[in-house]
Amino acid sequence: MNDYLTPMTDVILRNSGTVDKYMGDAIMAFWGAPLPQEDHAVRACRAALEMERTLKETQRTWDKPGIPRLVSGIGLSTGKAVVGNMGSSTRFDYTVIGDAVNLGSRLEGLNKEYGTNIIVPKYTYLAAQEEFAFRELDFVKVKGKDLPIKIYELMGDKKAVVELKEFIDLFETGLKAYRAKAWAMAEEYFGHVLELRPEDGPSKVYLSRIKVLRDAELPDYWDGVFVMKTK
């Protein structure tokens, strides 16, 4: 565990993040405090991508002694939060709380649903879209929230935008067709995505949903929102 948490922590600190706490094999970190950072969303995205690269490198060293491979999921969220010393009069921690923090935790868990590694909400996407490659992933209600939110997958840095353009365009065209209930067209485009990346989790998720939804009686005003039942 130390061999995993140490390089991950180093990446966060190298990108000017604040490590909040360790929760088993999970790390909670934040940006923008204790010192303000105008580019906090960009720093967080950069750290997330570097953590993914570092994990892949670490996995190669673990292959020789036969250590099981770890698969990580990262949820990033941007918004207002309360930061400071919190706890009791005898014991407290410097930490961060708020809806934005809770959302980040929910998004981390959604990686299991889509087979992705890094998920961000609309707010983080808007703050960092010029610096990274994203694809729109879904329109969801996460557990414990009443309002739906668009979520995105962080796929790479600025250099990856051109490389991933065809892939992202095909997926997002399929997503538009899905929301328009044009099931056959959506299946066609998600199929094209899988030709480029046979293991693409989100495309498989949508193809599975379409099998159920095409026979369902959906209202005319259906907006494609998917309600998550688990954290």
Tab-separated table of C-alpha atoms in Angstrom:
chain	number	residue	atom	x	y	z
A	1	MET	CA	0.000	0.000	0.000
A	2	ASN	CA	2.841	2.385	0.818
A	3	ASP	CA	4.411	1.658	-2.574
A	4	TYR	CA	1.162	2.861	-4.185
A	5	LEU	CA	0.295	5.817	-1.957
A	6	THR	CA	3.796	7.321	-2.017
A	7	PRO	CA	4.075	8.028	-5.774
A	8	MET	CA	0.424	9.119	-5.930
A	9	THR	CA	1.018	11.579	-3.104
A	10	ASP	CA	4.172	12.850	-4.797
A	11	VAL	CA	2.163	13.640	-7.946
A	12	ILE	CA	-0.429	15.613	-5.980
A	13	LEU	CA	2.206	17.636	-4.153
A	14	ARG	CA	4.161	18.220	-7.352
A	15	ASN	CA	1.011	19.790	-8.824
A	16	SER	CA	0.512	22.041	-5.788
A	17	GLY	CA	-2.349	20.036	-4.296
A	18	THR	CA	-3.138	19.680	-0.600
A	19	VAL	CA	-3.440	16.107	0.678
A	20	ASP	CA	-6.424	15.957	3.014
A	21	LYS	CA	-6.458	12.344	4.187
A	22	TYR	CA	-5.952	8.679	3.305
A	23	MET	CA	-8.976	6.397	3.420
A	24	GLY	CA	-7.755	2.847	2.957
A	25	ASP	CA	-6.366	2.822	-0.590
A	26	ALA	CA	-7.999	6.192	-1.419
A	27	ILE	CA	-6.499	9.666	-1.286
A	28	MET	CA	-8.556	12.822	-0.769
A	29	ALA	CA	-6.887	16.014	-1.950
A	30	PHE	CA	-7.901	19.534	-2.915
A	31	TRP	CA	-6.620	22.631	-4.689
A	32	GLY	CA	-7.159	26.342	-4.088
A	33	ALA	CA	-6.311	26.244	-0.367
A	34	PRO	CA	-4.580	27.130	1.869
A	35	LEU	CA	-3.251	29.474	-0.844
A	36	PRO	CA	-5.587	30.665	-3.642
A	37	GLN	CA	-4.975	29.186	-7.099
A	38	GLU	CA	-6.787	30.710	-10.052
A	39	ASP	CA	-6.002	27.629	-12.151
A	40	HIS	CA	-6.992	25.062	-9.499
A	41	ALA	CA	-9.125	23.020	-11.933
A	42	VAL	CA	-6.269	22.794	-14.445
A	43	ARG	CA	-3.824	21.732	-11.725
A	44	ALA	CA	-6.216	19.034	-10.498
A	45	CYS	CA	-6.759	17.668	-14.018
A	46	ARG	CA	-3.043	17.643	-14.698
A	47	ALA	CA	-2.427	15.755	-11.457
A	48	ALA	CA	-5.144	13.202	-12.261
A	49	LEU	CA	-3.611	12.396	-15.643
A	50	GLU	CA	-0.138	12.167	-14.150
A	51	MET	CA	-1.425	9.821	-11.457
A	52	GLU	CA	-2.814	7.529	-14.162
A	53	ARG	CA	0.531	7.499	-15.986
A	54	THR	CA	2.419	6.897	-12.753
A	55	LEU	CA	0.145	4.002	-11.813
A	56	LYS	CA	0.812	2.304	-15.157
A	57	GLU	CA	4.557	2.636	-14.592
A	58	THR	CA	4.216	1.278	-11.057
A	59	GLN	CA	2.176	-1.680	-12.298
A	60	ARG	CA	5.056	-2.758	-14.501
A	61	THR	CA	7.330	-3.043	-11.464
A	62	TRP	CA	4.653	-5.056	-9.654
A	63	ASP	CA	4.271	-7.549	-12.491
A	64	LYS	CA	7.551	-9.326	-11.707
A	65	PRO	CA	6.763	-10.310	-8.087
A	66	GLY	CA	3.190	-11.160	-9.114
A	67	ILE	CA	1.438	-8.389	-7.177
A	68	PRO	CA	-2.206	-7.982	-8.338
A	69	ARG	CA	-2.797	-5.031	-10.643
A	70	LEU	CA	-4.561	-2.015	-9.132
A	71	VAL	CA	-7.197	-0.134	-11.115
A	72	SER	CA	-7.823	3.429	-10.001
A	73	GLY	CA	-10.807	5.735	-10.331
A	74	ILE	CA	-10.603	9.501	-9.890
A	75	GLY	CA	-13.447	11.953	-9.360
A	76	LEU	CA	-12.772	15.684	-9.662
A	77	SER	CA	-15.213	18.417	-8.708
A	78	THR	CA	-15.076	22.202	-8.853
A	79	GLY	CA	-17.127	24.507	-6.649
A	80	LYS	CA	-17.426	26.387	-3.394
A	81	ALA	CA	-16.432	24.612	-0.193
A	82	VAL	CA	-15.719	25.323	3.440
A	83	VAL	CA	-12.021	24.901	4.248
A	84	GLY	CA	-10.369	25.059	7.640
A	85	ASN	CA	-9.739	23.355	10.964
A	86	MET	CA	-12.771	21.209	11.766
A	87	GLY	CA	-13.557	18.746	14.513
A	88	SER	CA	-13.810	19.144	18.272
A	89	SER	CA	-12.181	21.408	20.832
A	90	THR	CA	-9.623	18.689	21.599
A	91	ARG	CA	-8.959	17.179	18.158
A	92	PHE	CA	-9.403	18.624	14.682
A	93	ASP	CA	-8.158	18.360	11.106
A	94	TYR	CA	-7.548	20.889	8.363
A	95	THR	CA	-10.075	19.699	5.807
A	96	VAL	CA	-12.709	20.686	3.248
A	97	ILE	CA	-16.474	20.028	3.221
A	98	GLY	CA	-19.401	20.917	0.974
A	99	ASP	CA	-21.591	19.728	-1.897
A	100	ALA	CA	-18.722	20.027	-4.379
A	101	VAL	CA	-16.646	17.681	-2.227
A	102	ASN	CA	-19.477	15.145	-1.992
A	103	LEU	CA	-19.965	15.291	-5.762
A	104	GLY	CA	-16.310	14.478	-6.341
A	105	SER	CA	-16.719	11.373	-4.214
A	106	ARG	CA	-19.818	10.295	-6.161
A	107	LEU	CA	-18.024	10.788	-9.491
A	108	GLU	CA	-15.099	8.675	-8.356
A	109	GLY	CA	-17.501	5.787	-7.824
A	110	LEU	CA	-19.089	6.224	-11.251
A	111	ASN	CA	-15.886	5.098	-12.948
A	112	LYS	CA	-16.950	1.537	-12.119
A	113	GLU	CA	-20.235	2.094	-13.980
A	114	TYR	CA	-18.582	3.341	-17.186
A	115	GLY	CA	-15.226	1.574	-17.139
A	116	THR	CA	-13.407	4.911	-17.077
A	117	ASN	CA	-10.603	6.346	-14.954
A	118	ILE	CA	-11.285	10.070	-14.488
A	119	ILE	CA	-14.728	11.719	-14.374
A	120	VAL	CA	-15.423	15.428	-13.897
A	121	PRO	CA	-18.624	17.499	-13.742
A	122	LYS	CA	-19.588	20.320	-16.075
A	123	TYR	CA	-17.991	22.937	-13.811
A	124	THR	CA	-14.540	21.376	-13.989
A	125	TYR	CA	-14.905	20.801	-17.727
A	126	LEU	CA	-15.734	24.479	-18.333
A	127	ALA	CA	-12.751	25.594	-16.257
A	128	ALA	CA	-10.225	23.303	-17.959
A	129	GLN	CA	-11.581	22.539	-21.447
A	130	GLU	CA	-8.928	24.606	-23.221
A	131	GLU	CA	-6.094	22.579	-21.721
A	132	PHE	CA	-7.286	18.980	-21.990
A	133	ALA	CA	-9.185	16.437	-24.070
A	134	PHE	CA	-12.632	15.614	-22.681
A	135	ARG	CA	-15.632	13.700	-23.966
A	136	GLU	CA	-19.156	14.258	-22.723
A	137	LEU	CA	-20.092	11.094	-20.888
A	138	ASP	CA	-23.666	11.330	-19.621
A	139	PHE	CA	-26.429	13.392	-18.014
A	140	VAL	CA	-26.983	11.887	-14.576
A	141	LYS	CA	-28.513	12.260	-11.163
A	142	VAL	CA	-25.951	10.994	-8.692
A	143	LYS	CA	-27.177	9.331	-5.519
A	144	GLY	CA	-28.301	11.880	-2.941
A	145	LYS	CA	-28.837	14.704	-5.454
A	146	ASP	CA	-32.100	15.891	-7.018
A	147	LEU	CA	-30.710	17.872	-9.949
A	148	PRO	CA	-29.060	16.149	-12.929
A	149	ILE	CA	-25.607	17.182	-14.080
A	150	LYS	CA	-23.544	16.617	-17.202
A	151	ILE	CA	-20.405	14.624	-16.610
A	152	TYR	CA	-17.286	14.284	-18.748
A	153	GLU	CA	-14.353	11.928	-19.031
A	154	LEU	CA	-10.916	13.503	-18.832
A	155	MET	CA	-9.013	11.627	-21.544
A	156	GLY	CA	-5.716	13.381	-22.074
A	157	ASP	CA	-3.730	16.594	-22.207
A	158	LYS	CA	-3.843	19.248	-24.908
A	159	LYS	CA	-1.646	17.163	-27.231
A	160	ALA	CA	-4.271	14.397	-27.205
A	161	VAL	CA	-7.080	16.639	-28.538
A	162	VAL	CA	-6.163	16.083	-32.207
A	163	GLU	CA	-5.363	12.396	-31.706
A	164	LEU	CA	-8.712	11.722	-30.022
A	165	LYS	CA	-10.887	13.985	-32.194
A	166	GLU	CA	-12.371	11.239	-34.406
A	167	PHE	CA	-12.996	8.984	-31.429
A	168	ILE	CA	-14.693	11.725	-29.401
A	169	ASP	CA	-16.760	12.984	-32.363
A	170	LEU	CA	-18.092	9.482	-33.053
A	171	PHE	CA	-18.991	8.931	-29.412
A	172	GLU	CA	-20.686	12.305	-28.941
A	173	THR	CA	-22.657	11.868	-32.193
A	174	GLY	CA	-23.856	8.531	-30.835
A	175	LEU	CA	-24.754	10.254	-27.574
A	176	LYS	CA	-26.863	12.858	-29.400
A	177	ALA	CA	-28.680	10.111	-31.282
A	178	TYR	CA	-29.289	8.262	-28.007
A	179	ARG	CA	-30.875	11.336	-26.422
A	180	ALA	CA	-33.037	11.794	-29.522
A	181	LYS	CA	-34.189	8.161	-29.151
A	182	ALA	CA	-32.690	7.389	-32.572
A	183	TRP	CA	-31.640	3.969	-31.352
A	184	ALA	CA	-30.383	2.475	-34.627
A	185	MET	CA	-28.206	5.505	-35.353
A	186	ALA	CA	-26.862	5.517	-31.805
A	187	GLU	CA	-25.967	1.820	-32.069
A	188	GLU	CA	-24.178	2.476	-35.340
A	189	TYR	CA	-21.994	5.243	-33.927
A	190	PHE	CA	-21.193	3.440	-30.686
A	191	GLY	CA	-20.261	0.470	-32.860
A	192	HIS	CA	-17.821	2.676	-34.778
A	193	VAL	CA	-16.293	3.784	-31.474
A	194	LEU	CA	-15.745	0.163	-30.493
A	195	GLU	CA	-14.010	-0.461	-33.819
A	196	LEU	CA	-11.447	2.144	-32.768
A	197	ARG	CA	-11.332	1.020	-29.120
A	198	PRO	CA	-12.851	-2.437	-28.624
A	199	GLU	CA	-12.771	-2.125	-24.837
A	200	ASP	CA	-14.471	1.276	-24.586
A	201	GLY	CA	-16.627	0.991	-21.488
A	202	PRO	CA	-19.041	3.913	-22.038
A	203	SER	CA	-19.993	2.701	-25.535
A	204	LYS	CA	-20.757	-0.736	-24.133
A	205	VAL	CA	-22.876	0.868	-21.414
A	206	TYR	CA	-24.980	2.759	-23.958
A	207	LEU	CA	-25.439	-0.253	-26.206
A	208	SER	CA	-26.673	-2.170	-23.171
A	209	ARG	CA	-29.097	0.630	-22.215
A	210	ILE	CA	-30.479	0.855	-25.742
A	211	LYS	CA	-31.496	-2.816	-25.656
A	212	VAL	CA	-33.762	-1.981	-22.721
A	213	LEU	CA	-34.932	1.515	-23.666
A	214	ARG	CA	-35.975	0.807	-27.249
A	215	ASP	CA	-38.873	-1.294	-25.912
A	216	ALA	CA	-39.733	1.089	-23.068
A	217	GLU	CA	-42.524	3.667	-23.175
A	218	LEU	CA	-40.535	6.866	-22.774
A	219	PRO	CA	-42.273	10.250	-22.443
A	220	ASP	CA	-41.970	12.799	-25.253
A	221	TYR	CA	-39.999	15.088	-22.954
A	222	TRP	CA	-37.431	12.387	-22.070
A	223	ASP	CA	-34.064	14.105	-21.678
A	224	GLY	CA	-31.818	11.070	-21.335
A	225	VAL	CA	-31.099	11.622	-17.638
A	226	PHE	CA	-29.849	8.435	-15.981
A	227	VAL	CA	-30.500	8.039	-12.258
A	228	MET	CA	-27.689	6.383	-10.345
A	229	LYS	CA	-28.868	4.062	-7.584
A	230	THR	CA	-25.497	3.515	-5.907
A	231	LYS	CA	-22.665	5.749	-4.707
